[in-house]
Amino acid sequence: MATSSNTPVQLAREQVRLLLFYEHLSGSNTRQAADRINLLIGPGTVNQATAARWFQKFKRGEVEFKDSPRSGRPKVVVEDELLALVKEDPRQSSRCLASRLGGSQRTINRRLHDLGFLWKQPIWVPHVLSAPQLQARAEAADNLLSYRRTTSWLSNVITGDEKWTLYVNYHRGRQWLKPGDSGVPTPKGELRPKSHF
């Protein structure tokens, strides 16, 4: 390859690697290969560390001169899609959101924090009560407040010592919430007596 001394040649990386392969087959060491290529093509075309790396590949039988495919940058997370998923179910972890959106977990965490979301526990509510049960509780509380309290009312209080087993255990998992939001309330477990038959 003849070049004039004052016209530097720009080679693609694959072409430089082909020259390194030629030097490797010629029996040159890495310093000699880098010096010869830089002298022929132009200073800074290849350094000794690059030559050494490719010589190692050639010794292992790897003779592919093109770059191996890379995974590239992570997919850009679209803010609207992320907000829609969090609104749909704020209990989804950043790992789950990342797998659904195709981004990295770190990116999802950063985007959610940038949007003002925090990963925190929601509020507990006593139990899942129907409208009649809520009304009955309100009436019972009203009756107790209006009850005339004398020393005799204590004799009507019944106490007991029973063991209760929770059959419905709700998991109060964390949620993505903005400061001041209470999130999706999680009911406490229903109490049911455990029976032995």
CSV table of C-alpha atoms in Angstrom, one decimal:
chain,number,residue,atom,x,y,z
A,1,MET,CA,0.0,0.0,0.0
A,2,ALA,CA,1.8,3.1,-1.2
A,3,THR,CA,0.9,6.4,0.4
A,4,SER,CA,2.5,9.8,0.2
A,5,SER,CA,4.2,10.9,3.3
A,6,ASN,CA,2.1,14.1,3.6
A,7,THR,CA,-1.3,12.5,3.0
A,8,PRO,CA,-2.5,10.4,6.0
A,9,VAL,CA,-4.8,7.5,5.3
A,10,GLN,CA,-7.9,6.9,7.3
A,11,LEU,CA,-8.6,3.2,7.7
A,12,ALA,CA,-11.6,1.5,9.2
A,13,ARG,CA,-11.1,-0.5,12.3
A,14,GLU,CA,-11.6,-3.7,10.4
A,15,GLN,CA,-8.8,-2.8,8.0
A,16,VAL,CA,-6.4,-2.0,10.9
A,17,ARG,CA,-7.3,-5.4,12.4
A,18,LEU,CA,-6.5,-7.1,9.0
A,19,LEU,CA,-3.1,-5.4,9.0
A,20,LEU,CA,-2.5,-6.6,12.6
A,21,PHE,CA,-3.5,-10.2,11.5
A,22,TYR,CA,-0.9,-9.9,8.6
A,23,GLU,CA,1.8,-8.8,11.1
A,24,HIS,CA,0.8,-11.7,13.4
A,25,LEU,CA,1.1,-14.2,10.6
A,26,SER,CA,4.5,-12.6,9.7
A,27,GLY,CA,5.8,-13.4,13.1
A,28,SER,CA,6.0,-9.8,14.4
A,29,ASN,CA,5.6,-9.0,18.1
A,30,THR,CA,3.0,-6.5,19.2
A,31,ARG,CA,5.5,-3.6,19.4
A,32,GLN,CA,6.9,-4.3,15.9
A,33,ALA,CA,3.4,-4.6,14.5
A,34,ALA,CA,2.2,-1.3,16.0
A,35,ASP,CA,5.4,0.5,14.9
A,36,ARG,CA,5.2,-0.8,11.3
A,37,ILE,CA,1.5,0.0,10.9
A,38,ASN,CA,1.9,3.5,12.4
A,39,LEU,CA,4.9,4.1,10.0
A,40,LEU,CA,3.0,2.9,7.0
A,41,ILE,CA,-0.4,4.4,7.6
A,42,GLY,CA,0.3,7.3,10.0
A,43,PRO,CA,1.1,8.0,13.7
A,44,GLY,CA,-1.6,7.0,16.1
A,45,THR,CA,-3.3,4.4,13.8
A,46,VAL,CA,-2.9,1.6,16.4
A,47,ASN,CA,-1.2,1.4,19.8
A,48,GLN,CA,0.7,-1.5,21.3
A,49,ALA,CA,-2.1,-2.4,23.8
A,50,THR,CA,-4.6,-2.8,21.0
A,51,ALA,CA,-2.2,-4.8,19.0
A,52,ALA,CA,-1.6,-7.1,22.1
A,53,ARG,CA,-5.3,-7.6,22.6
A,54,TRP,CA,-5.9,-8.6,18.9
A,55,PHE,CA,-2.8,-10.8,18.9
A,56,GLN,CA,-4.3,-12.7,21.9
A,57,LYS,CA,-7.5,-13.2,19.9
A,58,PHE,CA,-5.6,-14.4,16.9
A,59,LYS,CA,-3.7,-16.9,19.1
A,60,ARG,CA,-7.1,-18.3,20.3
A,61,GLY,CA,-8.2,-18.7,16.7
A,62,GLU,CA,-10.6,-15.7,16.6
A,63,VAL,CA,-10.1,-14.2,13.2
A,64,GLU,CA,-13.3,-12.1,13.0
A,65,PHE,CA,-12.4,-8.5,12.3
A,66,LYS,CA,-15.8,-6.9,12.8
A,67,ASP,CA,-17.0,-5.7,16.3
A,68,SER,CA,-19.1,-8.2,18.1
A,69,PRO,CA,-22.7,-7.0,18.6
A,70,ARG,CA,-23.3,-5.1,21.8
A,71,SER,CA,-26.4,-4.8,23.8
A,72,GLY,CA,-26.1,-1.0,23.4
A,73,ARG,CA,-27.7,1.6,25.6
A,74,PRO,CA,-30.8,0.6,27.5
A,75,LYS,CA,-34.1,1.4,26.0
A,76,VAL,CA,-35.3,4.9,26.7
A,77,VAL,CA,-38.2,4.7,29.2
A,78,VAL,CA,-41.2,6.7,28.0
A,79,GLU,CA,-42.5,8.7,30.9
A,80,ASP,CA,-46.2,8.4,29.9
A,81,GLU,CA,-45.9,4.6,29.8
A,82,LEU,CA,-44.2,4.5,33.2
A,83,LEU,CA,-46.8,6.7,34.8
A,84,ALA,CA,-49.6,4.6,33.3
A,85,LEU,CA,-48.1,1.4,34.8
A,86,VAL,CA,-47.6,3.0,38.2
A,87,LYS,CA,-51.2,4.3,38.2
A,88,GLU,CA,-52.5,0.9,37.1
A,89,ASP,CA,-50.7,-0.8,40.1
A,90,PRO,CA,-48.4,1.2,42.4
A,91,ARG,CA,-47.3,-2.0,44.1
A,92,GLN,CA,-45.2,-3.1,41.1
A,93,SER,CA,-41.5,-3.1,42.0
A,94,SER,CA,-38.9,-1.3,39.8
A,95,ARG,CA,-37.7,-4.7,38.6
A,96,CYS,CA,-41.2,-5.6,37.4
A,97,LEU,CA,-41.6,-2.2,35.8
A,98,ALA,CA,-38.2,-2.6,34.1
A,99,SER,CA,-39.1,-6.0,32.6
A,100,ARG,CA,-42.4,-4.6,31.3
A,101,LEU,CA,-40.9,-1.5,29.8
A,102,GLY,CA,-37.7,-3.1,28.6
A,103,GLY,CA,-35.4,-0.6,30.5
A,104,SER,CA,-33.0,-1.2,33.4
A,105,GLN,CA,-34.1,-1.3,37.0
A,106,ARG,CA,-31.7,1.6,37.8
A,107,THR,CA,-33.2,3.8,35.1
A,108,ILE,CA,-36.7,3.1,36.3
A,109,ASN,CA,-35.7,4.0,39.9
A,110,ARG,CA,-34.1,7.2,38.8
A,111,ARG,CA,-37.1,8.2,36.6
A,112,LEU,CA,-39.6,7.5,39.4
A,113,HIS,CA,-37.6,9.5,41.9
A,114,ASP,CA,-37.3,12.3,39.3
A,115,LEU,CA,-41.1,12.3,39.0
A,116,GLY,CA,-41.4,12.6,42.8
A,117,PHE,CA,-42.4,9.1,43.7
A,118,LEU,CA,-41.1,7.3,46.8
A,119,TRP,CA,-41.1,3.6,47.5
A,120,LYS,CA,-42.9,3.3,50.8
A,121,GLN,CA,-45.5,1.4,52.9
A,122,PRO,CA,-49.2,2.3,52.4
A,123,ILE,CA,-51.6,2.8,55.2
A,124,TRP,CA,-53.3,0.0,57.1
A,125,VAL,CA,-57.1,0.0,57.3
A,126,PRO,CA,-58.8,-2.0,60.0
A,127,HIS,CA,-60.7,-4.6,57.9
A,128,VAL,CA,-62.6,-4.8,54.6
A,129,LEU,CA,-66.0,-3.9,55.8
A,130,SER,CA,-69.3,-3.7,53.8
A,131,ALA,CA,-71.6,-0.7,54.1
A,132,PRO,CA,-73.9,-2.3,56.6
A,133,GLN,CA,-70.9,-3.4,58.8
A,134,LEU,CA,-69.6,0.2,58.8
A,135,GLN,CA,-73.0,1.5,59.8
A,136,ALA,CA,-73.3,-1.1,62.6
A,137,ARG,CA,-69.9,0.0,63.9
A,138,ALA,CA,-70.8,3.7,63.8
A,139,GLU,CA,-74.1,2.9,65.7
A,140,ALA,CA,-72.2,0.9,68.3
A,141,ALA,CA,-69.7,3.6,68.9
A,142,ASP,CA,-72.5,6.2,69.2
A,143,ASN,CA,-74.3,4.1,71.7
A,144,LEU,CA,-71.2,3.6,73.8
A,145,LEU,CA,-70.5,7.4,73.8
A,146,SER,CA,-74.1,8.2,74.8
A,147,TYR,CA,-74.3,5.5,77.5
A,148,ARG,CA,-74.6,6.7,81.0
A,149,ARG,CA,-71.5,5.6,82.7
A,150,THR,CA,-71.9,4.5,86.3
A,151,THR,CA,-70.0,1.9,88.2
A,152,SER,CA,-72.6,-0.7,87.3
A,153,TRP,CA,-71.7,-0.7,83.6
A,154,LEU,CA,-68.4,-2.4,84.3
A,155,SER,CA,-70.3,-5.6,85.3
A,156,ASN,CA,-71.7,-5.8,81.7
A,157,VAL,CA,-68.2,-6.0,80.2
A,158,ILE,CA,-67.2,-9.4,79.1
A,159,THR,CA,-63.5,-10.4,78.8
A,160,GLY,CA,-62.0,-13.5,77.5
A,161,ASP,CA,-58.7,-15.1,76.5
A,162,GLU,CA,-59.0,-16.7,73.1
A,163,LYS,CA,-56.5,-17.6,70.4
A,164,TRP,CA,-57.2,-16.2,67.0
A,165,THR,CA,-55.6,-17.3,63.7
A,166,LEU,CA,-55.5,-15.1,60.7
A,167,TYR,CA,-56.9,-17.0,57.7
A,168,VAL,CA,-56.8,-14.0,55.3
A,169,ASN,CA,-53.3,-12.5,55.4
A,170,TYR,CA,-53.0,-9.4,53.3
A,171,HIS,CA,-49.5,-8.4,52.4
A,172,ARG,CA,-48.8,-4.8,52.9
A,173,GLY,CA,-46.2,-4.4,50.2
A,174,ARG,CA,-44.5,-1.1,49.3
A,175,GLN,CA,-45.9,1.2,46.7
A,176,TRP,CA,-44.7,4.0,44.5
A,177,LEU,CA,-46.3,7.1,46.2
A,178,LYS,CA,-45.8,10.8,46.0
A,179,PRO,CA,-45.2,12.7,49.3
A,180,GLY,CA,-48.6,13.0,51.1
A,181,ASP,CA,-50.3,10.2,49.2
A,182,SER,CA,-51.7,7.4,51.3
A,183,GLY,CA,-51.8,4.9,48.3
A,184,VAL,CA,-53.9,1.8,47.9
A,185,PRO,CA,-55.0,1.0,51.5
A,186,THR,CA,-54.2,-2.6,52.7
A,187,PRO,CA,-56.8,-4.2,55.0
A,188,LYS,CA,-55.7,-6.0,58.1
A,189,GLY,CA,-56.3,-9.7,58.1
A,190,GLU,CA,-59.7,-11.1,59.0
A,191,LEU,CA,-59.9,-12.8,62.3
A,192,ARG,CA,-61.4,-16.3,62.2
A,193,PRO,CA,-61.4,-18.8,65.1
A,194,LYS,CA,-59.3,-21.8,64.3
A,195,SER,CA,-61.4,-24.9,64.8
A,196,HIS,CA,-60.1,-28.4,65.5
A,197,PHE,CA,-62.3,-31.3,64.4
